[in-house]
Amino acid sequence: MTELAVDDRPIAPESAFYNAVLTRRVDQTESLAFFWVAYTGEPVAFEPGQYLTIGVESNGKLVQRPYSVASSPRETADGYEFYVRLVNGGTFTPLLWRLPEGHGMSMKGPKGKFVLEPQDDRTHVYISTGTGIAPFVSMMQTTRIDGDPRRTVVLHGVSYESDLGYRELLEGWQASGEYPTVYIATVSRPNAPENAGWTGRAGRVEAIVDDVYDELGLTTDDSIAYICGNPDMILAVEQTLLARGFPEPQIKKELYWPKGKEPRGTTAAL
Ligand SMILES: Cc1cc2nc3c(=O)[nH]c(=O)nc-3n(C[C@H](O)[C@H](O)[C@H](O)COP(=O)(O)OP(=O)(O)OC[C@H]3O[C@@H](n4cnc5c(N)ncnc54)[C@H](O)[C@@H]3O)c2cc1C
């Protein structure tokens, strides 16, 4: 396991930037967690798939980053749910990891065009790596609550089985039929000791896309793809789908960072 860089930057307990509160936090692993942030005033409306920008003040400056909302706009009692990976040596996430529940935060938005088409009865193929599954959870929760679930295939790629966020929810929906979904998870490091008990698919998610489309008979006539997360994965999947004849408007993309970029934090990455 990578040793985490020490982050001792100050975090302002009070700030004119703060218009929200970290209401709740649940850790999934050492570097993956769910955070709920609520505006201190009225909640804002958003569309599933959109993002909000959250931040804290450090050294007199607002340090902030955008995050897809994982919860539904129909359920905002605890605030908006975010699913975040701690980037070792990153600028914002090491500050977020140190925040206690109840701490003030800045929150702005919503923004973003990575949203569902209205009234689309094609099979929705949601392809993601890591925390890129977040907007799809919001989309599925919302269409479920609205009584308008869409036929869905969820492909989620992670390094380790323990990184499969929302696995229970999605497996539960698949098993009960409450949401018409096929949930396909894959681990990219099948031989790692952490994956010793894993019996599912192996390999990066981009490497299984062709097989899954063949197995499920997904065609350009009856499916639309939404891809989110790591830019290398997104560009590789896009190439695969273009080669299968999908026109660009049928391949929707949300890149979490520009291709080829490294963490730019002030703390040295180990
Ligand atoms: C529209 C949008 C929505 C986003 N939604 C989410 C979300 O729901 N959950 C989430 O965890 N992140 C999300 N991100 C990424 C997030 O905004 C930050 O870039 C990320 O949390 C790192 O911030 P940082 O300041 O700690 O790192 P920085 O110092 O800004 O370093 C950024 C670098 O860290 C690496 N990096 C960034 N994100 C990850 C990651 N998830 N896994 C591995 N390496 C990464 C990349 O090399 C990137 O260039 C989203 C980004 C965008 C543009």
Short mmCIF file of C-alpha atoms and ligand atoms in Angstrom, two decimals:
data_model
loop_
_atom_site.label_atom_id
_atom_site.label_comp_id
_atom_site.label_asym_id
_atom_site.label_seq_id
_atom_site.Cartn_x
_atom_site.Cartn_y
_atom_site.Cartn_z
CA MET A 1 0.00 0.00 0.00
CA THR A 2 1.31 3.48 -0.86
CA GLU A 3 2.29 5.59 2.11
CA LEU A 4 0.17 8.73 2.23
CA ALA A 5 1.91 12.09 2.03
CA VAL A 6 1.53 14.15 5.21
CA ASP A 7 -0.65 17.21 4.74
CA ASP A 8 -0.33 19.89 7.42
CA ARG A 9 -1.73 22.87 5.56
CA PRO A 10 -4.05 24.99 7.73
CA ILE A 11 -7.80 24.67 7.18
CA ALA A 12 -9.81 27.78 8.16
CA PRO A 13 -12.52 26.81 10.69
CA GLU A 14 -14.60 29.86 9.68
CA SER A 15 -14.57 31.62 6.32
CA ALA A 16 -16.60 34.07 4.27
CA PHE A 17 -16.41 31.43 1.51
CA TYR A 18 -18.43 28.92 3.52
CA ASN A 19 -22.07 28.53 2.52
CA ALA A 20 -22.37 24.79 3.21
CA VAL A 21 -21.60 22.11 5.81
CA LEU A 22 -20.07 18.64 5.63
CA THR A 23 -23.01 16.80 7.18
CA ARG A 24 -21.84 13.21 6.95
CA ARG A 25 -18.96 11.05 5.85
CA VAL A 26 -18.62 7.28 5.37
CA ASP A 27 -15.25 5.71 4.60
CA GLN A 28 -15.17 2.79 2.16
CA THR A 29 -11.40 2.20 2.15
CA GLU A 30 -8.33 4.22 3.18
CA SER A 31 -8.64 6.30 0.01
CA LEU A 32 -12.31 6.12 -1.01
CA ALA A 33 -15.14 7.79 0.86
CA PHE A 34 -18.70 9.11 0.56
CA PHE A 35 -19.29 12.69 1.67
CA TRP A 36 -22.59 14.55 2.10
CA VAL A 37 -22.49 18.34 1.86
CA ALA A 38 -25.55 20.57 2.42
CA TYR A 39 -26.06 24.25 1.68
CA THR A 40 -26.75 26.23 4.85
CA GLY A 41 -29.49 28.02 2.90
CA GLU A 42 -31.94 26.54 0.44
CA PRO A 43 -30.83 23.48 -1.60
CA VAL A 44 -30.39 24.06 -5.34
CA ALA A 45 -31.97 21.97 -8.07
CA PHE A 46 -29.72 19.90 -10.31
CA GLU A 47 -30.04 17.28 -12.99
CA PRO A 48 -28.64 13.78 -12.38
CA GLY A 49 -25.16 13.68 -13.95
CA GLN A 50 -24.30 17.28 -13.07
CA TYR A 51 -21.53 18.31 -10.68
CA LEU A 52 -21.02 20.74 -7.82
CA THR A 53 -17.74 22.40 -6.84
CA ILE A 54 -16.82 22.02 -3.18
CA GLY A 55 -13.94 23.57 -1.29
CA VAL A 56 -12.37 24.84 1.92
CA GLU A 57 -10.20 27.82 2.77
CA SER A 58 -6.50 27.20 3.34
CA ASN A 59 -3.85 29.91 3.71
CA GLY A 60 -6.45 32.57 2.84
CA LYS A 61 -7.38 30.90 -0.45
CA LEU A 62 -10.35 28.82 -1.51
CA VAL A 63 -9.16 25.36 -2.57
CA GLN A 64 -11.95 23.69 -4.54
CA ARG A 65 -12.68 20.93 -7.05
CA PRO A 66 -15.72 19.71 -9.02
CA TYR A 67 -17.50 16.46 -8.04
CA SER A 68 -20.38 14.63 -9.69
CA VAL A 69 -23.37 14.35 -7.41
CA ALA A 70 -24.06 10.69 -6.62
CA SER A 71 -27.40 11.23 -4.92
CA SER A 72 -30.70 12.09 -6.50
CA PRO A 73 -32.06 15.63 -6.61
CA ARG A 74 -35.24 14.07 -5.21
CA GLU A 75 -33.43 13.16 -1.93
CA THR A 76 -31.54 16.10 -0.41
CA ALA A 77 -32.26 15.70 3.33
CA ASP A 78 -28.56 15.06 4.21
CA GLY A 79 -27.29 17.30 1.41
CA TYR A 80 -25.64 16.14 -1.80
CA GLU A 81 -23.70 12.88 -1.80
CA PHE A 82 -20.23 12.72 -3.37
CA TYR A 83 -18.03 9.68 -3.94
CA VAL A 84 -14.39 10.72 -3.80
CA ARG A 85 -10.95 9.19 -4.19
CA LEU A 86 -8.11 10.59 -2.08
CA VAL A 87 -5.35 11.62 -4.50
CA ASN A 88 -2.04 11.24 -2.71
CA GLY A 89 -0.23 14.58 -2.98
CA GLY A 90 -3.35 16.19 -4.46
CA THR A 91 -4.34 19.80 -3.81
CA PHE A 92 -7.88 19.44 -2.47
CA THR A 93 -8.61 15.83 -1.52
CA PRO A 94 -6.01 15.65 1.33
CA LEU A 95 -7.77 18.69 2.88
CA LEU A 96 -11.20 17.08 2.42
CA TRP A 97 -9.97 13.89 4.12
CA ARG A 98 -9.02 15.90 7.23
CA LEU A 99 -12.41 17.62 7.59
CA PRO A 100 -14.58 16.58 10.55
CA GLU A 101 -18.35 16.26 10.13
CA GLY A 102 -19.98 19.63 10.79
CA HIS A 103 -17.12 21.63 9.23
CA GLY A 104 -17.97 24.57 6.98
CA MET A 105 -17.38 24.30 3.23
CA SER A 106 -17.88 26.28 0.08
CA MET A 107 -20.20 24.77 -2.54
CA LYS A 108 -21.09 26.10 -6.00
CA GLY A 109 -23.15 24.84 -8.86
CA PRO A 110 -24.68 22.82 -10.34
CA LYS A 111 -22.92 22.68 -13.68
CA GLY A 112 -22.39 20.17 -16.46
CA LYS A 113 -23.97 18.73 -19.57
CA PHE A 114 -23.41 15.03 -18.80
CA VAL A 115 -27.12 14.41 -18.33
CA LEU A 116 -29.73 11.95 -19.54
CA GLU A 117 -31.61 12.40 -22.78
CA PRO A 118 -35.29 12.92 -22.02
CA GLN A 119 -37.55 9.98 -22.83
CA ASP A 120 -34.91 7.58 -24.14
CA ASP A 121 -35.97 3.93 -24.28
CA ARG A 122 -32.64 2.61 -25.58
CA THR A 123 -30.50 0.47 -23.24
CA HIS A 124 -28.24 2.79 -21.26
CA VAL A 125 -24.70 1.47 -20.98
CA TYR A 126 -22.93 3.21 -18.09
CA ILE A 127 -19.17 2.65 -18.24
CA SER A 128 -16.89 3.93 -15.48
CA THR A 129 -13.68 3.57 -13.55
CA GLY A 130 -13.44 4.18 -9.80
CA THR A 131 -15.45 7.15 -8.56
CA GLY A 132 -16.72 7.73 -12.12
CA ILE A 133 -19.71 5.59 -11.19
CA ALA A 134 -21.13 8.50 -9.14
CA PRO A 135 -23.23 10.27 -11.80
CA PHE A 136 -24.75 6.94 -12.86
CA VAL A 137 -25.95 6.25 -9.34
CA SER A 138 -27.69 9.63 -9.37
CA MET A 139 -29.25 8.89 -12.77
CA MET A 140 -30.50 5.47 -11.65
CA GLN A 141 -31.76 6.66 -8.26
CA THR A 142 -33.66 9.50 -9.92
CA THR A 143 -35.28 7.47 -12.69
CA ARG A 144 -36.16 4.82 -10.06
CA ILE A 145 -37.81 7.40 -7.77
CA ASP A 146 -39.63 8.91 -10.75
CA GLY A 147 -41.00 5.47 -11.64
CA ASP A 148 -39.27 5.67 -15.02
CA PRO A 149 -36.32 3.24 -14.78
CA ARG A 150 -34.35 2.68 -17.98
CA ARG A 151 -32.87 -0.62 -19.14
CA THR A 152 -29.29 -0.34 -17.97
CA VAL A 153 -25.96 -2.11 -18.18
CA VAL A 154 -23.44 -0.91 -15.60
CA LEU A 155 -19.77 -1.66 -16.32
CA HIS A 156 -17.49 -0.68 -13.44
CA GLY A 157 -13.71 -1.09 -13.49
CA VAL A 158 -11.53 -0.85 -10.38
CA SER A 159 -8.13 -2.10 -9.23
CA TYR A 160 -9.36 -4.03 -6.20
CA GLU A 161 -12.66 -5.68 -5.28
CA SER A 162 -12.86 -3.50 -2.14
CA ASP A 163 -12.99 -0.42 -4.40
CA LEU A 164 -16.36 -1.42 -5.89
CA GLY A 165 -18.47 1.45 -4.57
CA TYR A 166 -22.27 0.99 -4.76
CA ARG A 167 -21.79 -2.73 -5.45
CA GLU A 168 -24.42 -3.82 -2.91
CA LEU A 169 -26.97 -1.34 -4.22
CA LEU A 170 -26.47 -2.39 -7.85
CA GLU A 171 -26.29 -6.13 -7.16
CA GLY A 172 -29.43 -5.74 -5.06
CA TRP A 173 -31.31 -4.00 -7.86
CA GLN A 174 -30.19 -6.64 -10.34
CA ALA A 175 -31.21 -9.51 -8.04
CA SER A 176 -34.60 -8.06 -7.08
CA GLY A 177 -35.40 -6.64 -10.51
CA GLU A 178 -36.33 -3.37 -8.79
CA TYR A 179 -34.23 -1.65 -11.42
CA PRO A 180 -33.76 -3.38 -14.81
CA THR A 181 -29.98 -3.54 -14.70
CA VAL A 182 -27.11 -5.85 -15.55
CA TYR A 183 -24.18 -5.10 -13.25
CA ILE A 184 -20.74 -6.07 -14.56
CA ALA A 185 -17.70 -5.34 -12.40
CA THR A 186 -14.10 -6.01 -13.36
CA VAL A 187 -10.83 -5.80 -11.43
CA SER A 188 -7.71 -4.75 -13.28
CA ARG A 189 -5.28 -6.51 -10.90
CA PRO A 190 -6.73 -10.03 -10.55
CA ASN A 191 -3.45 -11.46 -9.22
CA ALA A 192 -3.06 -8.97 -6.36
CA PRO A 193 -3.49 -10.58 -2.90
CA GLU A 194 -6.34 -8.13 -2.20
CA ASN A 195 -8.31 -9.80 -5.01
CA ALA A 196 -7.72 -13.38 -3.83
CA GLY A 197 -11.45 -14.03 -3.35
CA TRP A 198 -12.53 -12.44 -6.64
CA THR A 199 -14.27 -14.73 -9.11
CA GLY A 200 -15.68 -12.11 -11.48
CA ARG A 201 -14.26 -10.55 -14.62
CA ALA A 202 -10.64 -9.50 -14.82
CA GLY A 203 -8.94 -6.78 -16.82
CA ARG A 204 -9.44 -3.11 -17.38
CA VAL A 205 -12.98 -2.07 -18.20
CA GLU A 206 -11.97 -0.85 -21.67
CA ALA A 207 -10.69 -4.35 -22.45
CA ILE A 208 -14.06 -6.03 -21.76
CA VAL A 209 -16.31 -3.59 -23.62
CA ASP A 210 -16.26 -5.43 -26.96
CA ASP A 211 -17.06 -8.78 -25.30
CA VAL A 212 -19.89 -7.32 -23.24
CA TYR A 213 -21.49 -5.68 -26.28
CA ASP A 214 -21.27 -9.00 -28.14
CA GLU A 215 -22.58 -11.07 -25.22
CA LEU A 216 -25.53 -8.78 -24.54
CA GLY A 217 -26.24 -8.06 -28.21
CA LEU A 218 -26.02 -4.29 -27.72
CA THR A 219 -26.33 -2.46 -31.03
CA THR A 220 -26.22 1.07 -32.40
CA ASP A 221 -30.02 0.87 -32.86
CA ASP A 222 -30.94 0.06 -29.30
CA SER A 223 -28.25 1.40 -26.97
CA ILE A 224 -26.55 4.61 -25.87
CA ALA A 225 -23.24 4.78 -23.96
CA TYR A 226 -22.31 7.09 -21.09
CA ILE A 227 -18.65 6.96 -20.03
CA CYS A 228 -17.12 8.60 -16.95
CA GLY A 229 -13.86 8.67 -15.02
CA ASN A 230 -10.27 8.15 -16.08
CA PRO A 231 -9.53 9.88 -19.42
CA ASP A 232 -7.42 7.04 -20.85
CA MET A 233 -10.29 4.61 -20.27
CA ILE A 234 -12.83 7.01 -21.79
CA LEU A 235 -10.82 7.59 -24.94
CA ALA A 236 -10.14 3.85 -25.36
CA VAL A 237 -13.83 2.95 -24.93
CA GLU A 238 -14.82 5.71 -27.34
CA GLN A 239 -12.49 4.23 -29.98
CA THR A 240 -14.01 0.79 -29.45
CA LEU A 241 -17.55 2.12 -29.83
CA LEU A 242 -16.73 4.26 -32.86
CA ALA A 243 -15.23 1.13 -34.46
CA ARG A 244 -18.51 -0.68 -33.72
CA GLY A 245 -20.33 2.00 -35.71
CA PHE A 246 -21.69 4.16 -32.88
CA PRO A 247 -22.07 7.78 -33.96
CA GLU A 248 -20.48 10.34 -31.61
CA PRO A 249 -23.77 11.69 -30.17
CA GLN A 250 -24.47 8.15 -28.92
CA ILE A 251 -21.24 8.20 -26.84
CA LYS A 252 -21.48 10.66 -23.95
CA LYS A 253 -18.34 11.40 -21.96
CA GLU A 254 -17.33 13.01 -18.65
CA LEU A 255 -13.55 13.21 -18.13
CA TYR A 256 -12.50 13.64 -14.50
CA TRP A 257 -9.16 15.08 -15.46
CA PRO A 258 -7.37 15.93 -18.73
CA LYS A 259 -5.44 13.11 -20.33
CA GLY A 260 -1.80 12.88 -19.26
CA LYS A 261 -2.10 15.06 -16.17
CA GLU A 262 -0.41 14.31 -12.81
CA PRO A 263 -1.49 15.53 -9.35
CA ARG A 264 -0.42 19.14 -8.96
CA GLY A 265 -0.52 19.47 -5.17
CA THR A 266 2.09 21.31 -3.15
CA THR A 267 2.73 18.24 -0.99
CA ALA A 268 5.12 15.82 -2.63
CA ALA A 269 3.40 12.72 -4.02
CA LEU A 270 5.09 9.53 -2.82
C1 LIG B 1 -16.82 17.28 -13.94
C2 LIG B 1 -15.93 16.57 -12.94
C3 LIG B 1 -16.49 15.74 -11.98
C4 LIG B 1 -15.68 15.07 -11.08
N1 LIG B 1 -16.25 14.23 -10.18
C5 LIG B 1 -15.46 13.50 -9.34
C6 LIG B 1 -16.05 12.56 -8.43
O1 LIG B 1 -17.27 12.38 -8.37
N2 LIG B 1 -15.20 11.88 -7.62
C7 LIG B 1 -13.83 12.06 -7.64
O2 LIG B 1 -13.13 11.39 -6.87
N3 LIG B 1 -13.27 12.93 -8.51
C8 LIG B 1 -14.04 13.66 -9.33
N4 LIG B 1 -13.48 14.57 -10.17
C9 LIG B 1 -12.03 14.86 -10.03
C10 LIG B 1 -11.86 15.98 -8.97
O3 LIG B 1 -12.40 17.19 -9.45
C11 LIG B 1 -10.37 16.25 -8.63
O4 LIG B 1 -9.64 16.41 -9.81
C12 LIG B 1 -9.77 15.12 -7.82
O5 LIG B 1 -10.52 14.90 -6.62
C13 LIG B 1 -8.32 15.42 -7.45
O6 LIG B 1 -8.26 16.67 -6.80
P1 LIG B 1 -6.96 17.09 -6.01
O7 LIG B 1 -6.98 18.58 -5.86
O8 LIG B 1 -6.80 16.30 -4.76
O9 LIG B 1 -5.78 16.68 -6.99
P2 LIG B 1 -4.97 17.65 -7.98
O10 LIG B 1 -3.85 18.28 -7.27
O11 LIG B 1 -5.92 18.56 -8.69
O12 LIG B 1 -4.42 16.58 -8.99
C14 LIG B 1 -5.27 16.15 -10.06
C15 LIG B 1 -4.64 14.91 -10.67
O13 LIG B 1 -4.90 13.80 -9.80
C16 LIG B 1 -5.22 12.68 -10.56
N5 LIG B 1 -6.61 12.31 -10.23
C17 LIG B 1 -7.70 13.11 -10.15
N6 LIG B 1 -8.80 12.42 -9.81
C18 LIG B 1 -8.41 11.16 -9.65
C19 LIG B 1 -9.08 9.97 -9.30
N7 LIG B 1 -10.41 9.95 -9.01
N8 LIG B 1 -8.36 8.84 -9.25
C20 LIG B 1 -7.04 8.85 -9.51
N9 LIG B 1 -6.33 9.95 -9.87
C21 LIG B 1 -7.01 11.09 -9.94
C22 LIG B 1 -5.03 13.07 -12.01
O14 LIG B 1 -3.72 12.76 -12.39
C23 LIG B 1 -5.25 14.56 -12.00
O15 LIG B 1 -4.64 15.24 -13.04
C24 LIG B 1 -14.27 15.25 -11.11
C25 LIG B 1 -13.72 16.10 -12.06
C26 LIG B 1 -14.52 16.73 -12.98
C27 LIG B 1 -13.87 17.62 -14.02
#
